[in-house]
Coordinates of N, CA and C in Angstrom, one line a residue:
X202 N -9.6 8.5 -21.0 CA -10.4 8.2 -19.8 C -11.5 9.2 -19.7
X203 N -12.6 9.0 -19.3 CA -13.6 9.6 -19.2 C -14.1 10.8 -17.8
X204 N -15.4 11.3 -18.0 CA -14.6 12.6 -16.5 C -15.8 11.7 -15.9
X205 N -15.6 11.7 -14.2 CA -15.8 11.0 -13.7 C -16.9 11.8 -12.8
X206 N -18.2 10.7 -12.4 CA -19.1 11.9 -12.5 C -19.3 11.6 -10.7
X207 N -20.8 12.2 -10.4 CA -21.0 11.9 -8.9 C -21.7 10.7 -8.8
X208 N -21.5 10.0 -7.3 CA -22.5 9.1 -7.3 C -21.5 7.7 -7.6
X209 N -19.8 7.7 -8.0 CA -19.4 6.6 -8.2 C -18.7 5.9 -7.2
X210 N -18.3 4.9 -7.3 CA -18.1 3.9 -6.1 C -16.5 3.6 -6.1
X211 N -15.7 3.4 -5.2 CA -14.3 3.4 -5.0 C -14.0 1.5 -5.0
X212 N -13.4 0.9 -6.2 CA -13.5 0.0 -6.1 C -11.5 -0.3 -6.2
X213 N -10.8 -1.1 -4.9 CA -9.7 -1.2 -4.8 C -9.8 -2.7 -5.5
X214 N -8.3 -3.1 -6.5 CA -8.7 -4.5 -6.6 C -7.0 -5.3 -6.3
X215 N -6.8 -6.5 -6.4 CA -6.0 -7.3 -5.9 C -6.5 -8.8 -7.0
X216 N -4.9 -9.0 -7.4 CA -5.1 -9.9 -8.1 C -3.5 -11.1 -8.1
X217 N -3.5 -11.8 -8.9 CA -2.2 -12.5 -9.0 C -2.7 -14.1 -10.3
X218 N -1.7 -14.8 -10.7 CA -1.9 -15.5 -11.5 C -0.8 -16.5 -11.9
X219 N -0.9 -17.7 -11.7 CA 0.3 -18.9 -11.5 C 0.7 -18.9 -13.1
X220 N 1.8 -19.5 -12.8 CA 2.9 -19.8 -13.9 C 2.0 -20.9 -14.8
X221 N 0.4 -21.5 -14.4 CA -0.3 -22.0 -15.2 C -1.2 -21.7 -16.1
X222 N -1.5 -19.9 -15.9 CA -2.5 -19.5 -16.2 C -3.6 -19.3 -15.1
X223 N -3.7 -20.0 -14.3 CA -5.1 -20.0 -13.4 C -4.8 -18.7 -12.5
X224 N -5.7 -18.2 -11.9 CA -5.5 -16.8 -11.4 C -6.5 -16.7 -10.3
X225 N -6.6 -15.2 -9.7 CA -8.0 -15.1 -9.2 C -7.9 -13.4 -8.8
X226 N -8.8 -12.8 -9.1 CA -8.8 -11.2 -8.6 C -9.9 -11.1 -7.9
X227 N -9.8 -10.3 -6.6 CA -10.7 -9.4 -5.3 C -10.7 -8.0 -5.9
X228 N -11.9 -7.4 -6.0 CA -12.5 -6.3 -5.8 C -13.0 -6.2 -4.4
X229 N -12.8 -5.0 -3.8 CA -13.2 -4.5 -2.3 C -13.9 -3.3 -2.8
X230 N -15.8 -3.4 -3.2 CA -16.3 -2.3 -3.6 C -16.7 -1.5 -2.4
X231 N -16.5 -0.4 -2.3 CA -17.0 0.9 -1.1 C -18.1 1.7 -2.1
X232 N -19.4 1.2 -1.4 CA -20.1 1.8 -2.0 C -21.1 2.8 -0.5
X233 N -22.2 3.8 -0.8 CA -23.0 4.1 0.2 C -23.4 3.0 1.0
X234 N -23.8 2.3 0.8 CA -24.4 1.1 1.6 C -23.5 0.2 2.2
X235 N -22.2 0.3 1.9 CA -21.2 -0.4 2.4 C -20.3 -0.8 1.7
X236 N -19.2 -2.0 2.2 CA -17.9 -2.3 1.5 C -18.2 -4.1 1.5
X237 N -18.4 -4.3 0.1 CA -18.1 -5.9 -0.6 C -17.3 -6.3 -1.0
X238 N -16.6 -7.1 -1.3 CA -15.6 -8.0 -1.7 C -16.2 -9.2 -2.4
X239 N -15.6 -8.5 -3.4 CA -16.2 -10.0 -4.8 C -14.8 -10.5 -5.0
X240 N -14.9 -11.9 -5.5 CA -13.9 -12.9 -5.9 C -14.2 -13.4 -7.3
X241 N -13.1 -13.4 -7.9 CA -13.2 -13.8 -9.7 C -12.2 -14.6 -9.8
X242 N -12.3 -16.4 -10.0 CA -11.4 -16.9 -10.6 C -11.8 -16.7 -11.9
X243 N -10.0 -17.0 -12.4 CA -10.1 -16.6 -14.0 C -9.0 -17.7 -14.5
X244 N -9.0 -17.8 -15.8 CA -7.5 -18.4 -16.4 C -7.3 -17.8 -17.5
X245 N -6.0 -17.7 -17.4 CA -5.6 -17.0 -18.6 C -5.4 -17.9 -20.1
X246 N -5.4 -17.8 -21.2 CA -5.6 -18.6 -22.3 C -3.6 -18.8 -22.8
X247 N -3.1 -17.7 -22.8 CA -2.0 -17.3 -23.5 C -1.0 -16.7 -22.2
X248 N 0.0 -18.0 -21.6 CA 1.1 -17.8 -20.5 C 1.8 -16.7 -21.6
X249 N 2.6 -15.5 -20.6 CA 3.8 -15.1 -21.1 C 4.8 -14.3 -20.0
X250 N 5.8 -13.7 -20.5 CA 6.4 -13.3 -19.5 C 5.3 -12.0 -18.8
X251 N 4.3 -11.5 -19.1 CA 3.7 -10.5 -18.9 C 2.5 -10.5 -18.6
X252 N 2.4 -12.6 -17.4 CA 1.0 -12.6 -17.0 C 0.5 -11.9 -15.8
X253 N 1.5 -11.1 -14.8 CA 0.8 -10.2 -13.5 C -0.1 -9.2 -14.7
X254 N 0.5 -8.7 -15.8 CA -0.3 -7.3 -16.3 C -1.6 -7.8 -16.6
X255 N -1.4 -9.5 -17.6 CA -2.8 -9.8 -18.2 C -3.7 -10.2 -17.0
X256 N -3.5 -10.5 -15.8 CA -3.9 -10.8 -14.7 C -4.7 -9.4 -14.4
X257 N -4.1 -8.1 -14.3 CA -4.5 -6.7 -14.2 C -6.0 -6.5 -15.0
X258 N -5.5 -6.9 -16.3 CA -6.7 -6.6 -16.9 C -7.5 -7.5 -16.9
X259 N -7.6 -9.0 -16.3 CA -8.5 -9.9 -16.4 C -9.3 -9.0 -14.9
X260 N -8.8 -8.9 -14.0 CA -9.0 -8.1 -13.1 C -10.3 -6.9 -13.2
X261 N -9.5 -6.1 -13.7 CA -10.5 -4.8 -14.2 C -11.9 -5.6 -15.0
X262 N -11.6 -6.2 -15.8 CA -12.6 -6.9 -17.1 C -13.7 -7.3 -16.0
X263 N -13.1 -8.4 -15.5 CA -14.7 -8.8 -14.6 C -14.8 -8.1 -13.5
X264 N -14.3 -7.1 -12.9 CA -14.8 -6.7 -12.0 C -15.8 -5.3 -12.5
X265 N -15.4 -5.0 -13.9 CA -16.3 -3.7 -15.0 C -17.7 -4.2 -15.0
X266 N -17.6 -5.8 -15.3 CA -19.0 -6.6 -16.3 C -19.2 -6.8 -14.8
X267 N -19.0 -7.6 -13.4 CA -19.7 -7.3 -12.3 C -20.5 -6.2 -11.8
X268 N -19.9 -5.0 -12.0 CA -20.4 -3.7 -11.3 C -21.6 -3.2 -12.3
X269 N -21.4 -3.4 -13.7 CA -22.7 -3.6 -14.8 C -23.5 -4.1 -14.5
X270 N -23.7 -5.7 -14.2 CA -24.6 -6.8 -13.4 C -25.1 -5.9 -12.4
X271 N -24.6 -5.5 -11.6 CA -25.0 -4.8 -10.1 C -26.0 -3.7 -10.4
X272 N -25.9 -3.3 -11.5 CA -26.5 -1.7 -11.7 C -26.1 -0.5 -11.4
X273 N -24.2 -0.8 -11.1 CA -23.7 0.2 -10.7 C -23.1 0.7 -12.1
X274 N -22.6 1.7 -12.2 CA -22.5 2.7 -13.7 C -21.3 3.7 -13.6
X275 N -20.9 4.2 -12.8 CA -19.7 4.8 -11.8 C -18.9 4.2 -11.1
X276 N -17.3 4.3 -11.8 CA -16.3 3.4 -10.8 C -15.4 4.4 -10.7
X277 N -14.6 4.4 -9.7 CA -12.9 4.9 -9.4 C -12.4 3.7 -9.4
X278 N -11.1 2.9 -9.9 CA -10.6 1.8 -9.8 C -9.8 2.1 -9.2
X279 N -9.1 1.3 -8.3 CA -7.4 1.2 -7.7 C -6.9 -0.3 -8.1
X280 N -5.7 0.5 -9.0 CA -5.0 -0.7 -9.7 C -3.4 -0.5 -8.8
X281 N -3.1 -1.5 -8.4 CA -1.7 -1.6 -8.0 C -0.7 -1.8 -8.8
X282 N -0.8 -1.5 -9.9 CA 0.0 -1.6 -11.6 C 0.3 -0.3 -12.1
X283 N 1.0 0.5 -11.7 CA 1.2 1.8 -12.3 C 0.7 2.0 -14.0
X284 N 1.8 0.8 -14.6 CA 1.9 0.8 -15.8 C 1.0 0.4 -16.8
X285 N -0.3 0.1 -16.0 CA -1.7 -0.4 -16.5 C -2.3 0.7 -16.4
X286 N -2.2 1.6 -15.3 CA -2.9 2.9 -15.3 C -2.3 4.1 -16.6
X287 N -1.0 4.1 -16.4 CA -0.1 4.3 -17.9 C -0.7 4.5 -19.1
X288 N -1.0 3.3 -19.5 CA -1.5 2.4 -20.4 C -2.6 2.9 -20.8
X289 N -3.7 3.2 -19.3 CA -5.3 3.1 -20.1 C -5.1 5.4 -19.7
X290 N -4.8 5.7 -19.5 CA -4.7 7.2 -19.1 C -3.5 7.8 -19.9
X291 N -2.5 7.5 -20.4 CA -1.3 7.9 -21.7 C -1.5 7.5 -22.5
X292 N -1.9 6.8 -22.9 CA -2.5 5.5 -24.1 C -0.5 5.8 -24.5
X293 N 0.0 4.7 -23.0 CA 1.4 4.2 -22.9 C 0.7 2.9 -24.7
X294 N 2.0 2.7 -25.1 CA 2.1 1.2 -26.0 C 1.4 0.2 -25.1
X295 N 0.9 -0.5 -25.8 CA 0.4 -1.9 -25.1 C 1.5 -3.2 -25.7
X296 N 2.0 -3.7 -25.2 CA 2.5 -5.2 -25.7 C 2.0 -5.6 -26.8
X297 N 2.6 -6.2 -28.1 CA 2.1 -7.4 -29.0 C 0.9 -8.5 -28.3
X298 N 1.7 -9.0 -26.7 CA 1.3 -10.1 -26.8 C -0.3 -9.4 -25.6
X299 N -0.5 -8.5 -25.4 CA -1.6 -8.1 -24.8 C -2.6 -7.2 -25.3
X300 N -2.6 -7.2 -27.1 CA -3.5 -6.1 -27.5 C -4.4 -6.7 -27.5
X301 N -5.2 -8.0 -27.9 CA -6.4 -8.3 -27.6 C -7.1 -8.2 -26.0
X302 N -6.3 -8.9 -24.8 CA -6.8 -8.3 -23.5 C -7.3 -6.9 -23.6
X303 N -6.1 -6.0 -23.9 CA -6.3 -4.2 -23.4 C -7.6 -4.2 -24.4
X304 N -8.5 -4.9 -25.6 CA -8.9 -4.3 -26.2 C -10.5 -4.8 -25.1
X305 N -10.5 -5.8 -24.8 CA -11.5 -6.5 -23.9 C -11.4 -5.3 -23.0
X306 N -10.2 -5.0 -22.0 CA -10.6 -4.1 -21.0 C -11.5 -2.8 -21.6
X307 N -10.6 -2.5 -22.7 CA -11.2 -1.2 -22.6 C -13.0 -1.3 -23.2
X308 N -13.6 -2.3 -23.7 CA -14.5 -2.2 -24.1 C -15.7 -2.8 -23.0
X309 N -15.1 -3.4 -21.6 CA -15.7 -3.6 -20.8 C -15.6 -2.3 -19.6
X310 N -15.0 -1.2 -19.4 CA -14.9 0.3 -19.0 C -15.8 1.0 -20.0
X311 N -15.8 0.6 -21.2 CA -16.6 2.0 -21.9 C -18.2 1.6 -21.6
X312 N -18.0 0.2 -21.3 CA -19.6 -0.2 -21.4 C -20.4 0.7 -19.6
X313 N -19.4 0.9 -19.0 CA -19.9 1.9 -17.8 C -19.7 3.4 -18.0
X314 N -21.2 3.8 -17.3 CA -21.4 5.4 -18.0 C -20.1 6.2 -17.0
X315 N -19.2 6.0 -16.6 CA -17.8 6.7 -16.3 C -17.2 6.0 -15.2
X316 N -15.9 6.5 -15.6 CA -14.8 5.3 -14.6 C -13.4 6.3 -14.8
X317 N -12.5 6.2 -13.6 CA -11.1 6.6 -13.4 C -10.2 5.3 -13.3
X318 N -9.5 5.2 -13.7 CA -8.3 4.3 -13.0 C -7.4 5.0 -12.3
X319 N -6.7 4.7 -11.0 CA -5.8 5.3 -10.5 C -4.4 4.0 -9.9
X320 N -3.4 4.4 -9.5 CA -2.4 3.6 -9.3 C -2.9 3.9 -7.7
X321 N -2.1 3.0 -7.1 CA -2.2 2.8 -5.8 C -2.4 1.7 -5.2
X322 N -1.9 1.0 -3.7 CA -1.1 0.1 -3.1 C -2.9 -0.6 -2.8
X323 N -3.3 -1.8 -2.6 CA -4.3 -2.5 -2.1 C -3.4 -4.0 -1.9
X324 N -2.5 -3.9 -0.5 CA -1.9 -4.6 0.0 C -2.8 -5.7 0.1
X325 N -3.4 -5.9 0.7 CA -4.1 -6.8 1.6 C -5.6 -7.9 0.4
X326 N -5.7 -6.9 -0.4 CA -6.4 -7.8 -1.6 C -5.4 -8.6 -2.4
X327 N -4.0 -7.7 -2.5 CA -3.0 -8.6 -3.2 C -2.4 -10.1 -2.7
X328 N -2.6 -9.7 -1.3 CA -2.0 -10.7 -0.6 C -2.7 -11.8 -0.3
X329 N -3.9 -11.4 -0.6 CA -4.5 -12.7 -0.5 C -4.9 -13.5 -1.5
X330 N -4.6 -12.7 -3.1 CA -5.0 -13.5 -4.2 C -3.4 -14.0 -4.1
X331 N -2.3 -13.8 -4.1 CA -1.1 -14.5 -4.4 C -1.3 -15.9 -3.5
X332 N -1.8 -15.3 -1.8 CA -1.4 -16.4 -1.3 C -2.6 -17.6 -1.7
X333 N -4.1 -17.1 -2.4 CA -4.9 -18.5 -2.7 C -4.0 -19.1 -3.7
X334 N -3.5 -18.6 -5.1 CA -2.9 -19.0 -6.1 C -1.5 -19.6 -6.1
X335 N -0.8 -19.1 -4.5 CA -0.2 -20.2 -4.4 C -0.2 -21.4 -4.1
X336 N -1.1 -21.4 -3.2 CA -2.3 -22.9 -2.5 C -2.6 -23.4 -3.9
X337 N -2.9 -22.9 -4.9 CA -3.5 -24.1 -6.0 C -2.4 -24.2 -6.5
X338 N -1.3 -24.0 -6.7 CA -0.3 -24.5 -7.5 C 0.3 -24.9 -6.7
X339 N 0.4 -25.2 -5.6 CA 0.9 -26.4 -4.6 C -0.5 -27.7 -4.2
X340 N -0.9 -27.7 -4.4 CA -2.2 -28.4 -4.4 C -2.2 -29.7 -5.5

């Protein structure tokens, strides 16, 4: 992980992803100017037992390549996945069936001039990607 500089933006995110693949992740960016909330549907290509994680990193991925678009360059992330934060900060093992994702995340993080990941609870973005994703798979 990279040292994290001044001037970066606190971005909590919230995600979830149906037993189809189809998904959707909230970023809640707190920046000086204020707090936005972007929405990313996504689908996953490759179901497995370990789609909340791939859902994590579909998560981080487009919410990295958004904050790029924006012209922002400085992130703190809040991932509600301990074991994602693990992962990109122990360089924990990554899954067989997740090393192409982790390799996408991490090359959409390097593409910003510095970023932290941290573990921590963003209730209320969670709760609302599970409850859209359960509306589409009852739908």
């Amino acid at each position: 992980m990279r040292k994290q500089g001044e001037g970066a933006v606190d971005v909590a995110l919230g995600y979830a992803a149906g037993a189809n693949g189809g998904g959707v992740a909230y970023a809640a960016i707190d920046a000086p100017g204020g707090r936005d909330v972007l929405r990313f549907p996504f689908r996953l290509a490759r179901i497995s037992p370990l789609i909340q994680r791939a859902a994590a990193y579909a998560a981080l991925v487009l919410t990295a390549r958004a904050l790029r678009r924006r012209g922002i360059a400085r992130a703190r992330f809040l991932v509600p996945d301990a074991e994602v934060v693990e992962q990109l900060t122990l360089g924990r093992a990554v899954p067989d069936g997740l090393a192409l994702a982790y390799v996408r995340l991490r090359c959409a993080l390097n593409a910003l001039q510095s970023y932290e990941v941290t573990s921590g609870a963003s209730d209320e973005l969670m709760q609302r990607a599970r409850a859209e994703v359960a509306l589409n798979l009852a739908a």
